Every structure is written in C-alpha cells, then in structure tokens.
Coordinates of C-alpha atoms in Angstrom, one line a residue:
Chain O
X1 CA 15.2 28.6 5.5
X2 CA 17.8 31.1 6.2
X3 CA 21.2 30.0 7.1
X4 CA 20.4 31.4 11.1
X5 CA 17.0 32.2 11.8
X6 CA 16.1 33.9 15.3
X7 CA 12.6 32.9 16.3
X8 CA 10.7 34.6 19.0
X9 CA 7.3 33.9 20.8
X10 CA 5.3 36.0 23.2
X11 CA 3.9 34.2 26.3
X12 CA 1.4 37.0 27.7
X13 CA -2.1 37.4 29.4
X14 CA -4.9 38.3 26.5
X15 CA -6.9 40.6 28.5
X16 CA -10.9 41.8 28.4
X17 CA -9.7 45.4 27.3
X18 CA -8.5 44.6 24.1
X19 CA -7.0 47.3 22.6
X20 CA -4.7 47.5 26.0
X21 CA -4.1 43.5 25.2
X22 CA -3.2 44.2 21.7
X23 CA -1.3 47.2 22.8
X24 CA 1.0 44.7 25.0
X25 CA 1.6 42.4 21.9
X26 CA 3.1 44.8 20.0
X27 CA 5.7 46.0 22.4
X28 CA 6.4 42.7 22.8
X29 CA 7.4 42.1 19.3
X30 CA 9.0 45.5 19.1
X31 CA 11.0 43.7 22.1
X32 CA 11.8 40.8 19.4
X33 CA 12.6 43.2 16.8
X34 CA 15.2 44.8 18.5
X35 CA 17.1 41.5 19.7
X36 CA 17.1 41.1 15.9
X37 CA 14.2 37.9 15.7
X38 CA 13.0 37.4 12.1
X39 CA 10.0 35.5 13.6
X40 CA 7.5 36.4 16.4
X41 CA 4.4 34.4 17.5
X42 CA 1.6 35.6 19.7
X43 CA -0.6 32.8 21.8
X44 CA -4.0 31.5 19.6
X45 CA -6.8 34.0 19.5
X46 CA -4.9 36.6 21.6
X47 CA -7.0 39.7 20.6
X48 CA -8.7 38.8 24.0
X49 CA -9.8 36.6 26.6
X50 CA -10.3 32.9 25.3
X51 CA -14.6 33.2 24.7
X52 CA -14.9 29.4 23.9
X53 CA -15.9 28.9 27.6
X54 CA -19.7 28.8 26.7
X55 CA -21.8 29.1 23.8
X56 CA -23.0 32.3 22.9
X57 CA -24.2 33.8 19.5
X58 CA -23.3 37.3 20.9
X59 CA -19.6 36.2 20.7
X60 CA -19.7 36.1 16.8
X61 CA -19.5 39.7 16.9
X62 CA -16.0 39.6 18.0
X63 CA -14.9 37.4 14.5
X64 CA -13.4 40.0 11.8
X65 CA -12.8 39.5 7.9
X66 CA -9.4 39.2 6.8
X67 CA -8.2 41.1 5.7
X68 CA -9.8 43.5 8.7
X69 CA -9.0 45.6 11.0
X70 CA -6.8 43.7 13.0
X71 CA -4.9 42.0 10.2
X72 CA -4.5 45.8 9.3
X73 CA -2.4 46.6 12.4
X74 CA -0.2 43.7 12.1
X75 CA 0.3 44.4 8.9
X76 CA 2.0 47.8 9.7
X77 CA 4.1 46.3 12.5
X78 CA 5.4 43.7 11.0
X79 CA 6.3 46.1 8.1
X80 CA 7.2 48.9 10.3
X81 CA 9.7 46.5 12.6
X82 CA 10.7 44.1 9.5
X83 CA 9.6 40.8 11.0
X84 CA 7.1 37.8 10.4
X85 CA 4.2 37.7 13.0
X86 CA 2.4 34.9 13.3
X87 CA -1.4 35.8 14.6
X88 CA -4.2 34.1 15.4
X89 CA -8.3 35.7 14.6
X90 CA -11.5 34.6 14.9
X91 CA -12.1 35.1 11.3
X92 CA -15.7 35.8 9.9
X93 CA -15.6 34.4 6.5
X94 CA -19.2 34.7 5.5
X95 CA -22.3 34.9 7.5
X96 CA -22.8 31.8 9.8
X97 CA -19.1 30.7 8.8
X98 CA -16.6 31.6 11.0
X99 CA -13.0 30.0 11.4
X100 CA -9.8 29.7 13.9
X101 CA -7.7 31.0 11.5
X102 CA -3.8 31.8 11.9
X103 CA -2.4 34.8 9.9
X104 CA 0.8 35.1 8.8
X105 CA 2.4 38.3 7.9
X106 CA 5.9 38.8 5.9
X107 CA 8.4 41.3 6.4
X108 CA 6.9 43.6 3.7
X109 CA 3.8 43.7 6.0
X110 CA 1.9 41.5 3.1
X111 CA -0.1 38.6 4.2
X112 CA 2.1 35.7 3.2
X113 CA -1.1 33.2 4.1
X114 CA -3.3 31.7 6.3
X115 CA -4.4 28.5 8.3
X116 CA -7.7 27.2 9.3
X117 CA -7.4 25.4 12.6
X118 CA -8.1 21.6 10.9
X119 CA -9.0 19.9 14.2
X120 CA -11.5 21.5 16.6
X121 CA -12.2 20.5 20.1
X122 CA -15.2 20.2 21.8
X123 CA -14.8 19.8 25.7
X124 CA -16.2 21.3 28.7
X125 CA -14.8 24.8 28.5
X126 CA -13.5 24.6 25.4
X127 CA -16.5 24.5 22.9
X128 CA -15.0 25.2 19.7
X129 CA -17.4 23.3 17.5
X130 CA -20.4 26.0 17.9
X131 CA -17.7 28.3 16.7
X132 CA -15.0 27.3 14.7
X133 CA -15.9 25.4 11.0
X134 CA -13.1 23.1 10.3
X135 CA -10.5 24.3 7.6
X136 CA -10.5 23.7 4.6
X137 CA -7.2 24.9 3.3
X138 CA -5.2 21.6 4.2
X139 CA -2.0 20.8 5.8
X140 CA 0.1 23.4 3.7
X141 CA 3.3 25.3 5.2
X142 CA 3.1 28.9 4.1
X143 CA 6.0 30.4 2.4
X144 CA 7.7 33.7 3.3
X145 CA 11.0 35.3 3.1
X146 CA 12.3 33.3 5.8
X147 CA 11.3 29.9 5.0
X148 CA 8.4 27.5 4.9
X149 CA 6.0 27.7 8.3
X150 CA 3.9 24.8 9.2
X151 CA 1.3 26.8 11.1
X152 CA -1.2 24.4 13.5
X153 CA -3.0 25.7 16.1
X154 CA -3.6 24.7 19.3
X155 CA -5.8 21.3 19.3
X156 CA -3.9 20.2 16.4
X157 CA -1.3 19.2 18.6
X158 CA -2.1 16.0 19.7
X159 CA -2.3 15.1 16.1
X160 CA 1.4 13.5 14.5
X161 CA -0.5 13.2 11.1
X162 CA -0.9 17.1 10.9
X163 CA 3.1 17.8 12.0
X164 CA 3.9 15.0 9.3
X165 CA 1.7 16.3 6.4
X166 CA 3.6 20.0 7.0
X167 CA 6.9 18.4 7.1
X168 CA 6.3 16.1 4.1
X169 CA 5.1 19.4 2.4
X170 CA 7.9 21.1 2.9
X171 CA 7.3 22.9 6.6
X172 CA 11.1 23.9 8.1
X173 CA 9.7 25.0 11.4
X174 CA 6.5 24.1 12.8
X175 CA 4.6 26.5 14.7
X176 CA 1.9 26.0 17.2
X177 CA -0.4 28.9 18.9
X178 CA -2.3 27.8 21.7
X179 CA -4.9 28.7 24.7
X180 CA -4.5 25.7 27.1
X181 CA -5.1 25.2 30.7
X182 CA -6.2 23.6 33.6
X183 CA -9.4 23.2 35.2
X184 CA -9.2 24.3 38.8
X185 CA -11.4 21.3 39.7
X186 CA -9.1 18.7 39.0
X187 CA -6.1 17.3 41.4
X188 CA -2.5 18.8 41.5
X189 CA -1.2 15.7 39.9
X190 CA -4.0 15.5 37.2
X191 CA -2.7 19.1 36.4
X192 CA 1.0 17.9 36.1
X193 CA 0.0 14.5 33.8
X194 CA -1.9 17.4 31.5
X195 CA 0.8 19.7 31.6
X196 CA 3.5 17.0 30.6
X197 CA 1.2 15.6 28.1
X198 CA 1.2 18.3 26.1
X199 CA 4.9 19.1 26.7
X200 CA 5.9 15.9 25.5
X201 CA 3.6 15.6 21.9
X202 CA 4.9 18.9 20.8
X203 CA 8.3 17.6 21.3
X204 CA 7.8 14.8 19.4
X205 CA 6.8 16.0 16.8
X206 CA 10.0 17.8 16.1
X207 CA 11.7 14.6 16.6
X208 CA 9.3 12.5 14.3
X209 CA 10.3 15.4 11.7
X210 CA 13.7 16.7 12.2
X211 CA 12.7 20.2 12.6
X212 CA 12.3 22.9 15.5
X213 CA 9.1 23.3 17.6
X214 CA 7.5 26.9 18.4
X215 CA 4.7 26.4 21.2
X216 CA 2.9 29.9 22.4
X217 CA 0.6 29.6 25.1
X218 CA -1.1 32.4 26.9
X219 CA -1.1 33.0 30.8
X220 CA -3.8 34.1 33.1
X221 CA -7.0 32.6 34.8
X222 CA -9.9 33.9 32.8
X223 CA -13.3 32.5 34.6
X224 CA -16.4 31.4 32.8
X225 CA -19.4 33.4 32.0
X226 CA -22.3 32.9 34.8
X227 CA -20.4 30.6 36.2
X228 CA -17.9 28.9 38.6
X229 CA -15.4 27.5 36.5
X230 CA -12.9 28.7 34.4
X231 CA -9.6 27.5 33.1
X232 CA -6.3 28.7 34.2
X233 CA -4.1 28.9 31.4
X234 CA -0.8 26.7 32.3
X235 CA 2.5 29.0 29.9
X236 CA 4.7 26.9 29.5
X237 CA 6.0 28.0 26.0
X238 CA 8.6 26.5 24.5
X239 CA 11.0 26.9 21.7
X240 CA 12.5 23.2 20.9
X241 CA 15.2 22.3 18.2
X242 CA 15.2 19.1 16.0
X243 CA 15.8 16.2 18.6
X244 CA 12.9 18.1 20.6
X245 CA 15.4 19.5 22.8
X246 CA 14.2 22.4 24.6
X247 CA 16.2 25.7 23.7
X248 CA 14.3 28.1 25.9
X249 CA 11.1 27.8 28.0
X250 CA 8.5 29.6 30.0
X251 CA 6.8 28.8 33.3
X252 CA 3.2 28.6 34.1
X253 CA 3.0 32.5 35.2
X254 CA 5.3 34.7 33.3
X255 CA 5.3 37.1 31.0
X256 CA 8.2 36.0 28.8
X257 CA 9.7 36.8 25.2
X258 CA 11.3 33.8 24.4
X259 CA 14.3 33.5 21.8
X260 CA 16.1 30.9 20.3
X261 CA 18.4 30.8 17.5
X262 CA 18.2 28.2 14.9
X263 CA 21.1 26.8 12.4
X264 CA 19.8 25.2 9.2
X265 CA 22.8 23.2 9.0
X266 CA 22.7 21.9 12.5
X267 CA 19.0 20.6 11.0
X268 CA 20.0 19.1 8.3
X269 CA 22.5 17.2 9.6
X270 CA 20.1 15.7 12.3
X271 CA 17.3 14.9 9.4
X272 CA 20.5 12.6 7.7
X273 CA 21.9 11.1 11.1
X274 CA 17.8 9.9 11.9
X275 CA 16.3 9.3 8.6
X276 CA 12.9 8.9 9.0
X277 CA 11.7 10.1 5.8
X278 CA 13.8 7.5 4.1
X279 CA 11.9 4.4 6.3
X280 CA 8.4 5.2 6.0
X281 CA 6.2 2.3 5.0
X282 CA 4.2 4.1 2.5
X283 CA 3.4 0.7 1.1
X284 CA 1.2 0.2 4.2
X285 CA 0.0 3.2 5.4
X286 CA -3.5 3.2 3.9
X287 CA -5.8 2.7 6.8
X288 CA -4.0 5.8 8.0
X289 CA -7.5 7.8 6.9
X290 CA -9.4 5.2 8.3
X291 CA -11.7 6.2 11.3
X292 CA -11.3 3.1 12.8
X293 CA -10.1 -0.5 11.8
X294 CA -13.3 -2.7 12.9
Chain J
X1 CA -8.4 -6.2 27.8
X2 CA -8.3 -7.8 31.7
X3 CA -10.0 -4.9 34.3
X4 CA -6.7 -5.0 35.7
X5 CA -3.2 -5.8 33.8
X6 CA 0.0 -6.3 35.7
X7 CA 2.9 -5.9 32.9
X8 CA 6.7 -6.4 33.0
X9 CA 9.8 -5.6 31.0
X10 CA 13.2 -7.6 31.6
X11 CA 15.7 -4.9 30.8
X12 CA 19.1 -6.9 30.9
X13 CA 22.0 -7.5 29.3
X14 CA 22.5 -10.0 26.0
X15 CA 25.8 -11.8 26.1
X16 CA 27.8 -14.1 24.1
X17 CA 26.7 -17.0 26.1
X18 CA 23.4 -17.4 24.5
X19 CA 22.7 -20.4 27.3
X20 CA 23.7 -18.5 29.9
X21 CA 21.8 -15.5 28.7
X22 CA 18.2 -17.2 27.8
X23 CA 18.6 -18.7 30.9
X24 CA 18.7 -15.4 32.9
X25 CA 16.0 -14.1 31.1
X26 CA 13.9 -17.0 32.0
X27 CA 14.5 -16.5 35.7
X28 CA 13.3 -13.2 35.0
X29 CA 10.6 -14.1 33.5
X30 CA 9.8 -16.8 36.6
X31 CA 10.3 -13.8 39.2
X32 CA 7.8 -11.4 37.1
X33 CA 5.5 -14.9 37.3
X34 CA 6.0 -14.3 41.4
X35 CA 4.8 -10.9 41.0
X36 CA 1.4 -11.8 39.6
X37 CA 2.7 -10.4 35.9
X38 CA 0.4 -11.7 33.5
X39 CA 2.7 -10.2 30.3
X40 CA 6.2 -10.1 30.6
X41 CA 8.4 -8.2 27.7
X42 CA 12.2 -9.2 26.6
X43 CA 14.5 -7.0 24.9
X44 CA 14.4 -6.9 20.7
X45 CA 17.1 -9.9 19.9
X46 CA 17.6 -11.2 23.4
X47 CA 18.7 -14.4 22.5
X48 CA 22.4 -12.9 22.1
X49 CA 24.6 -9.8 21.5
X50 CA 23.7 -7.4 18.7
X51 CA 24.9 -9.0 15.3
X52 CA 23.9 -5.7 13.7
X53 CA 26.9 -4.2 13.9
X54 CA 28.8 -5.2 11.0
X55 CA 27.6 -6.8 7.9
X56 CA 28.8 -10.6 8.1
X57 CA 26.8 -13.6 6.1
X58 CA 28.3 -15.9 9.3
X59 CA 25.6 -13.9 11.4
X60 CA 22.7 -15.4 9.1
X61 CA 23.2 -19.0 10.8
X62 CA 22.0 -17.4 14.0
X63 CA 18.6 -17.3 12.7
X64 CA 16.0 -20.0 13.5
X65 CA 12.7 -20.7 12.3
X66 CA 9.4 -19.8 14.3
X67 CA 8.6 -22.4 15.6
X68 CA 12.2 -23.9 16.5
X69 CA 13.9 -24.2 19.1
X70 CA 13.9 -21.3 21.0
X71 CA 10.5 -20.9 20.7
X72 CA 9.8 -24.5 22.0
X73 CA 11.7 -23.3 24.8
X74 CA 9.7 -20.1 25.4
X75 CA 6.2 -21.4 25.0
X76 CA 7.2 -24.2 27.3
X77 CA 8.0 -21.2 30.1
X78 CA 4.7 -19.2 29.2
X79 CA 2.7 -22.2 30.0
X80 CA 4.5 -23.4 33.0
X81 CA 4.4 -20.1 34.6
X82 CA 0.7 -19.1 33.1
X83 CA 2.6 -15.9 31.9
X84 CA 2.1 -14.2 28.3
X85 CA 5.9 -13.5 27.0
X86 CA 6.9 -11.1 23.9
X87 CA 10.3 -12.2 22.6
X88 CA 11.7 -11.2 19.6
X89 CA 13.7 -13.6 16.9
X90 CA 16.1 -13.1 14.0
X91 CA 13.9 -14.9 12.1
X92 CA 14.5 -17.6 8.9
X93 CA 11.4 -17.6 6.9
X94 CA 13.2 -19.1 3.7
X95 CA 16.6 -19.1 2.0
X96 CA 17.5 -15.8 2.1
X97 CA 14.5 -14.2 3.4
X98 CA 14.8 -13.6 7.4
X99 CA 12.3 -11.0 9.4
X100 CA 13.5 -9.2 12.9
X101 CA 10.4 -11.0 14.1
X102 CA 8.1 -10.8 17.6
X103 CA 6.8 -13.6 19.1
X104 CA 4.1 -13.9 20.9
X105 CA 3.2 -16.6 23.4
X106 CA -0.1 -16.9 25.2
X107 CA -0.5 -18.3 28.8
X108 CA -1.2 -22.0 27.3
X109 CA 2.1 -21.5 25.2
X110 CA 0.6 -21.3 22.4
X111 CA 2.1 -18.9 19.5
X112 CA -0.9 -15.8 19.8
X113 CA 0.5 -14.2 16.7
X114 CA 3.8 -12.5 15.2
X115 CA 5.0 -9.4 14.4
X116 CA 7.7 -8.8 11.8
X117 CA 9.5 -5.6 11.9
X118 CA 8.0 -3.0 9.9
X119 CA 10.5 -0.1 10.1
X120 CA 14.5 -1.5 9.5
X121 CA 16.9 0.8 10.1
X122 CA 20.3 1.1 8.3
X123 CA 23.1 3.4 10.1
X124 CA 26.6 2.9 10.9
X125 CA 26.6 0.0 13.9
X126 CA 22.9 -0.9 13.3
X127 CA 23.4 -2.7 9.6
X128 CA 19.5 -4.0 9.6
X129 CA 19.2 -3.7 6.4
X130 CA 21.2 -6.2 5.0
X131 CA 19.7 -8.4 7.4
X132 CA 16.0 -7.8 7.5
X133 CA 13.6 -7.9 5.1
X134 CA 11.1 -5.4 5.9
X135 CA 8.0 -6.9 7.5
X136 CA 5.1 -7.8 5.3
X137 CA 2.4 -8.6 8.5
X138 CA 1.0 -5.1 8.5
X139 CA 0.5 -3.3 11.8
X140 CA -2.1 -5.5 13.1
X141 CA -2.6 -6.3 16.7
X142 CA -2.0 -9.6 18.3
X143 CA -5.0 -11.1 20.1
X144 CA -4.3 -12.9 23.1
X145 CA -6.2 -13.9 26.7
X146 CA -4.8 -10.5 28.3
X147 CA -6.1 -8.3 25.4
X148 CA -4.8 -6.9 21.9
X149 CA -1.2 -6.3 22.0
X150 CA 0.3 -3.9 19.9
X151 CA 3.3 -5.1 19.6
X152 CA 6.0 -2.9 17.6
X153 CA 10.2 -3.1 17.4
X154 CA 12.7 -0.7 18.1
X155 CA 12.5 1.7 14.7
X156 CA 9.4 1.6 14.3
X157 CA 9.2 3.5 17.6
X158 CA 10.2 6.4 15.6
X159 CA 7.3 6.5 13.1
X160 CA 4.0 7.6 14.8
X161 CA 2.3 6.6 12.0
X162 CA 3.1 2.6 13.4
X163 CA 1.5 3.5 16.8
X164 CA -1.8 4.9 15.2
X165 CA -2.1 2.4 12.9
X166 CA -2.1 -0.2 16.0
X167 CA -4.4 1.8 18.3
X168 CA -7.0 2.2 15.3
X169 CA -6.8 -1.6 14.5
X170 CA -7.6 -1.8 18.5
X171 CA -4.2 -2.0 20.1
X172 CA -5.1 -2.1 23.9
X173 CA -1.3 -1.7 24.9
X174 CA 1.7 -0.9 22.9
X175 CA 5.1 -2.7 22.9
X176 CA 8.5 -1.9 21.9
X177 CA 11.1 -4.3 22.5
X178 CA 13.9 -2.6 21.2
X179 CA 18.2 -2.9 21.0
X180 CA 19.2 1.2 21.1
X181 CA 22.2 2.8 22.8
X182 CA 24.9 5.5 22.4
X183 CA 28.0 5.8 20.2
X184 CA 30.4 6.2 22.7
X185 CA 32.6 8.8 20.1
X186 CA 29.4 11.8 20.6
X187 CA 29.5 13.8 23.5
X188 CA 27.7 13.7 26.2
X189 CA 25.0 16.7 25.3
X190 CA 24.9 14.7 22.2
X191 CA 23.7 11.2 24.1
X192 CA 21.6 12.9 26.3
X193 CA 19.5 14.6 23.6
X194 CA 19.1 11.3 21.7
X195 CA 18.0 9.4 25.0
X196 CA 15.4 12.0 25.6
X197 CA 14.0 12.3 22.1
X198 CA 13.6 8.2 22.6
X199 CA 11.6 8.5 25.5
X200 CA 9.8 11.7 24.8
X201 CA 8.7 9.8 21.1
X202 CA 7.4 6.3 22.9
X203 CA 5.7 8.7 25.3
X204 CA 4.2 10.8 22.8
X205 CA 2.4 7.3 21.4
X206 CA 0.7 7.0 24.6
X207 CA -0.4 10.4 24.6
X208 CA -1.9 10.1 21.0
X209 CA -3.6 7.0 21.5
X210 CA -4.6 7.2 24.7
X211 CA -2.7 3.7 25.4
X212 CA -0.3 2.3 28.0
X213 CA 3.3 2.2 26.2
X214 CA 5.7 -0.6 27.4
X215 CA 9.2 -0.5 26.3
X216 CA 12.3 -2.7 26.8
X217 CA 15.8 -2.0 26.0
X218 CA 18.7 -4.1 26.9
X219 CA 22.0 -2.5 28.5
X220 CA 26.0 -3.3 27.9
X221 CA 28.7 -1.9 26.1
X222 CA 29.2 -4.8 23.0
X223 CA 32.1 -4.2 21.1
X224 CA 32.1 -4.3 17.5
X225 CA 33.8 -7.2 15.4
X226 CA 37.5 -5.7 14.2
X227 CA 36.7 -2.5 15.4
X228 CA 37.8 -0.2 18.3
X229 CA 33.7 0.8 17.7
X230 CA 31.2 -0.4 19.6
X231 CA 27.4 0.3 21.3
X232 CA 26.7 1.6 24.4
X233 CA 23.1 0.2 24.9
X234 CA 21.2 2.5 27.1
X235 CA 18.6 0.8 28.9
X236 CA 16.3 3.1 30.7
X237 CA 13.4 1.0 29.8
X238 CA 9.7 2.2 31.2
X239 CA 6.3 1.4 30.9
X240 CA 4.1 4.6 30.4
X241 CA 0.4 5.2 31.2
X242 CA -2.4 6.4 28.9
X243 CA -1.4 10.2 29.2
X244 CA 2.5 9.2 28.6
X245 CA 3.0 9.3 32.6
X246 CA 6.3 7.2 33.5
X247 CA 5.0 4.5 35.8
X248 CA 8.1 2.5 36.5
X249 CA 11.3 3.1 34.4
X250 CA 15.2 2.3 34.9
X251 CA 18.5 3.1 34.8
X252 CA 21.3 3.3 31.6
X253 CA 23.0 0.5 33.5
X254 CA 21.0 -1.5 35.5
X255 CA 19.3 -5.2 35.3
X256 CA 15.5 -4.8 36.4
X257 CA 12.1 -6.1 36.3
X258 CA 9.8 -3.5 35.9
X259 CA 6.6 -4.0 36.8
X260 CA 3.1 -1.8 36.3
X261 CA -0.7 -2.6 37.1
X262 CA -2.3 -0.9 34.6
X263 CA -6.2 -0.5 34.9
X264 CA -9.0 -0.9 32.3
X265 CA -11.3 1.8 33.2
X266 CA -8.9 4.8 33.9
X267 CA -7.2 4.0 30.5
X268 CA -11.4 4.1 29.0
X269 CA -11.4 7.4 30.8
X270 CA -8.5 8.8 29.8
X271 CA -9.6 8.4 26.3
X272 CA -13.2 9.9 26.4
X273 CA -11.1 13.3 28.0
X274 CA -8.9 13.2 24.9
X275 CA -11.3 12.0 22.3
X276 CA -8.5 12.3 19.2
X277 CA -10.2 9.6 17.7
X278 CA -13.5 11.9 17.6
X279 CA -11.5 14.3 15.7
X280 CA -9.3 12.9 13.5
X281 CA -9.5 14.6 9.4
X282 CA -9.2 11.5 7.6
X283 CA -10.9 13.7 4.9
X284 CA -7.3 15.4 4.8
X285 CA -5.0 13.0 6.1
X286 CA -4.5 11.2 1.7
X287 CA -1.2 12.8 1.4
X288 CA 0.3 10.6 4.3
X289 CA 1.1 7.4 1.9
X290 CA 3.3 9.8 -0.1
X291 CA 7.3 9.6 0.2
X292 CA 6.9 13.2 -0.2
X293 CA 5.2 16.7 -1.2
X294 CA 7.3 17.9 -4.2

C-alpha cells in the first residue's frame, strides 16, 4: 500500500434515468479527484435503481458484458482523473448467467480485476438469487497501483470468513459496496437494531484484520414494482481505520463524498500491538467449512 | 434452550484477598439467585488479581485442579441457589501443563463441562503464554439444563472464527468471561478506541450468529510486581441480544449485576431474518486453516 493513501466513497441516490445517475457519479469522483483521493467507491449496482425488489426476466436486459459499455466509461474517467474506481454491474456473462460483479479500474483506466458477489441473499425485497449466480472467482484482493483491495459486496458483510480470507490473502483495505435499507413496515426501533447491526459487523471486521473499512451505501426510497412496499435505503457510509474507528461518516439522507486519509504505518503498527494473525488456531479450524456441526 | 432465560454477569473487582474476594462474588451470585437468574457469569480468573503480568514460576502454585477446592466450593453455591455458574480457573492439569480453564456448573452442582482457553495471548502485562497451554477441548458447546452454552475466554473474543465455530456446533448463547483493561501510559483517544473495538467485536459475534452474547470483565487498577506499570481493567461488561443490541451493560468503574431475560423465540426469529447459515460458501471457505496466503 502506499505510504498515505486518500480513499473516497460516494454516498448518492441511483436514480431511474440512468444516464442522469451515472452522470452524478462522475462529478462526484471528479469531486474526489480534485481533493487528491487515489480511491473512489460508488454504492453496489449504482447504474440505477436497486431492481432486486421482484423477480422479473425483463430486468436481465439491464446486465452488460464486461468489458461493456459502462466499464467503458469508467475506464476513461478513471484514466482521464488518475484514480481507482471501484464499480459495481450487473454483469451478463453468458446467456442465463449473470453475476453481481464489482469492477475495479487502475489509474491507467485498465481493468485491474473483478469480484463476483460470493454470498447472495434471498429476502423479501431483496431477491438476488433469481438473479445473481454465486462467484466463482474466490476470496482474492485485486492488485493495483495502490495496493491490494479486498472487494466484497454488500451481503458479504455479515460474513467474518470472507473479510478474513481477503486479509489472509493479502487485502490492505477492505471495501464494501452496498444497497441496504429498511422496510417501511417495520418499527422505528427495529430500524435502529438493523441499522447498528450492520454498522457494527463492518467494523469488526477491520478490527478482526487490522485494516481500514470502506462501506458505500446508496440513499433514496425506491418503491416496488406493482406494489406497496419498497425499501428505503438507510446511508450511513463509512470510512473506518484499523481498530474500526470511524474516520468519517454519512447519515441516512445525504449526498456525501466522504474522505479519509490512511497511514500505512499507523496500520502496521496496530496489526503488531493486536496480533491476531499470530494466535489463530489453525490446528482447529476444520469444521469452519462445515454447514453445520450435528 | 429455556423459552425464557434470565442471565447475569458479576462485573467486580479481584483482590488480593482471595477469601474476601470469592466470598463477594458468591453474594453476588446469591443476589442474581434473588433475581430469578438461572445462569450467572464471573469474570476470567476471579479467584484473585491478574498474575499475568509478569512472568513468575511462584504464580504456578496458584493453580488448582478441576475438581479441587474451589470448585467444591462453587458447585456447592450452584446447587444451593439452583443457579448455573461459569467461573473460570488457572487450571493444573499435570506437572507443568496448566489451562486458563472455564468451569461449568449445572443447577444440581454438577461439573456440565469445561472449556480450556483456546486463543492465549502474549503482550506486555498479559504474559499468557508462559502460563497457558493452549486449549486442546476444541470449540465445543457445553450442554447444560438451561441450554448449550458457548462458552469462550477473553482472547478468543477477538477471533470470529471461535464464535462460528460455537454457533455451528449449536451454541445457544455465547460467553466471554474475560480480564482486559487499559495501559494507563496511552492516551485517552488511544483507550477509547480499544474499548470500542472490544465491544464492537463481541457484538459483531452476536450479529453473525444470530446469538445472545454475554460478557464479563472485572474492574481495578492492579499494579504490576516491581514495576511503576500496571492494568487498568475496564469493566463495561454487557450482555447483547441476537442482533448485537446492548441489553444491560456497565460502567469502567463500577461493581454490578447485570441482569437480561432473553427469549427463545425472538432469538429463532431473528435468525430466519438473517439466515447466514443459509448462505454460508463452505465450498470456498478451505483457505481459512491457513496461517496465511503467500
């Protein structure tokens, strides 16, 4: 990792008219570019609204091929401005075989790799499965000019073992684009348990690790198809450092660029004042790939 | 587990007066009994100040056998007061083999199981290693009259791997007795980054495993041996509902018995909302008995 890395993420809206949406993205990383941030990161799938709400064939006409067309204009910004962007596409990879897939673009405007959301969700609202095929490229941090980036998306956060398999391979920051909220339907305090939640495992998942946490969530209520409901999506980005200490944060509303400056050595030396690595029982970890111990 | 649990931590201070000090745990533990507790929790090596500091072969005569006598006096308060109790033991197994050991006693005061400390820890002021061998019992829930008790200690709290291990092999609850505090020479910032990356870490547990998390820390400045160092043990012991919400929690300085009803089917609930288990890629989760991805 560079000795001082300045990471950026962009907590925004992802609208119906998406060329207006994409549009907004890219002033927004222009926006990072200019206070100098190597990194930017836009929310999970932000090409438009979140379309996982219901199941609908009509919605795989919205997956592209990467490279494609948007992985094309990323390409030229991030060249054009100098800086990593981390995206996220619905990626068509072959007919009837689509993936969440998270693009990541070098300073040269190259694609320095991708990852295939590993864990999909199925909930009401979020039906992922009828879309999404699991990855199949592993737990492996991409390499690019600026370091190694463990790249998980979204439902992958509630899972330690994927934040330890990218630090274990190497992973110096992890990264984590999202499309979360709430359901309208449940109770204030239901909302707030949620919201924590999700708060708290991304945090500790920099302190299981040692290394800095990039969350980017998108904003907005988007309703349902044909329907009543429709999730309002809760913010709440946040850039943490190795103890999981919050550096700089959204709320559940704002449009925000969010910064944060990182210091290898200031990560370092936490990784040798809690050594984790060092303790791990290997020796008994086995049943770690277990389903479940009956 | 029961339909309904009411659980308790003692967090308290462990002097030299190891008399004194058992016996003010045990009217504790009588005064959780008066609260209807069916589990009641002591702090990791109650039974007396933390010997960890410094490496001194002296300190190896303050371990007993399990059974001996403390535990003959614990089982005899379990079954007087119809309470389960989790203590914990510097344990002599053998010459020259001694375990940082849970013990766990069931309402009849029987012994329900032990744990022996998986993860030992070895930093300046907490000298575990010389100490403790590292546990060879596996992370395998205890079985008891209340339910399955995942019972872990201190460092291991740091290792999610220790958590899932317990909630797969059917943990109902998890348990961290545990000794932690502050080296009064870092700064403030510094301590109150470390005490949040403790609590956010045990939360993060329940939120993976969609388990209560009880855990018990004991409070005190204890001064070194032949040093002007010493630990300023932190307290702030909580118990944590199946989403990580704080349900009862204390002070950095206070004595208190916490107490928490915790309920069967909201925990069942919680679980089918966050079905991790469901999702879990134990087709790509090998690489976590590796020290390391080289």
């Amino acid at each position: 990792m560079k000795p001082t890395l300045t990471v950026s993420a962009v907590q925004q809206p992802c609208n119906e008219d998406r060329q207006t949406n994409l549009n907004f993205s890219i002033a927004k990383i222009e926006e990072a570019a200019s206070a100098n941030a190597d990194l930017v990161v836009l929310p999970e799938l932000h090409l438009g609204p979140y379309f996982c709400q219901n199941e609908d064939y009509n919605n795989f006409a919205l997956a592209q091929p990467i490279p494609g067309p948007a992985t094309e204009i990323l390409a030229t910004v991030a060249k054009r401005l100098k800086i990593v962007i981390v995206s996220t596409i619905f990626e068509k990879r072959a007919a009837g075989l689509y993936h969440n897939t998270a693009v990541i673009f070098d300073k040269d405007g190259s694609i320095a790799g991708k990852y295939r959301k590993m864990h999909i969700p199925d909930d009401p609202g979020f039906y992922e499965k009828y879309y999404f095929t699991p990855g199949d490229l592993g737990f492996k941090p991409i390499d690019t000019s600026i370091g190694k980036l463990g790249i998980l998306v979204c439902w992958d956060q509630w899972f330690p073992e994927a934040a330890r398999l990218m630090a274990l391979a190497g992973a110096e920051l992890l990264i984590y684009p999202t499309a979360i909220g709430w359901d309208p339907q449940d109770t204030p305090e239901e909302h707030q348990r949620q919201l924590d939640a999700w708060i708290t495992i991304q945090r500790s998942h920099a302190v299981a690790n040692g290394i800095p946490v990039i969350s980017c969530n998108r904003i907005g209520f988007e309703q349902a198809p044909n329907s009543d409901a429709g999730i309002n999506f809760w913010g709440n980005s946040f850039i943490a450092g190795p103890q999981g200490e919050i550096l700089t944060n959204a709320n559940a509303t704002e449009v925000k660029l969010l910064t944060a400056t990182l210091v290898s050595t200031r990560i370092e030396k936490v990784r040798q004042i809690w050594p984790y690595f060092r303790d791990r029982r290997i020796d008994a970890y086995q049943d770690l790939t277990r389903r479940f111990i009956d």
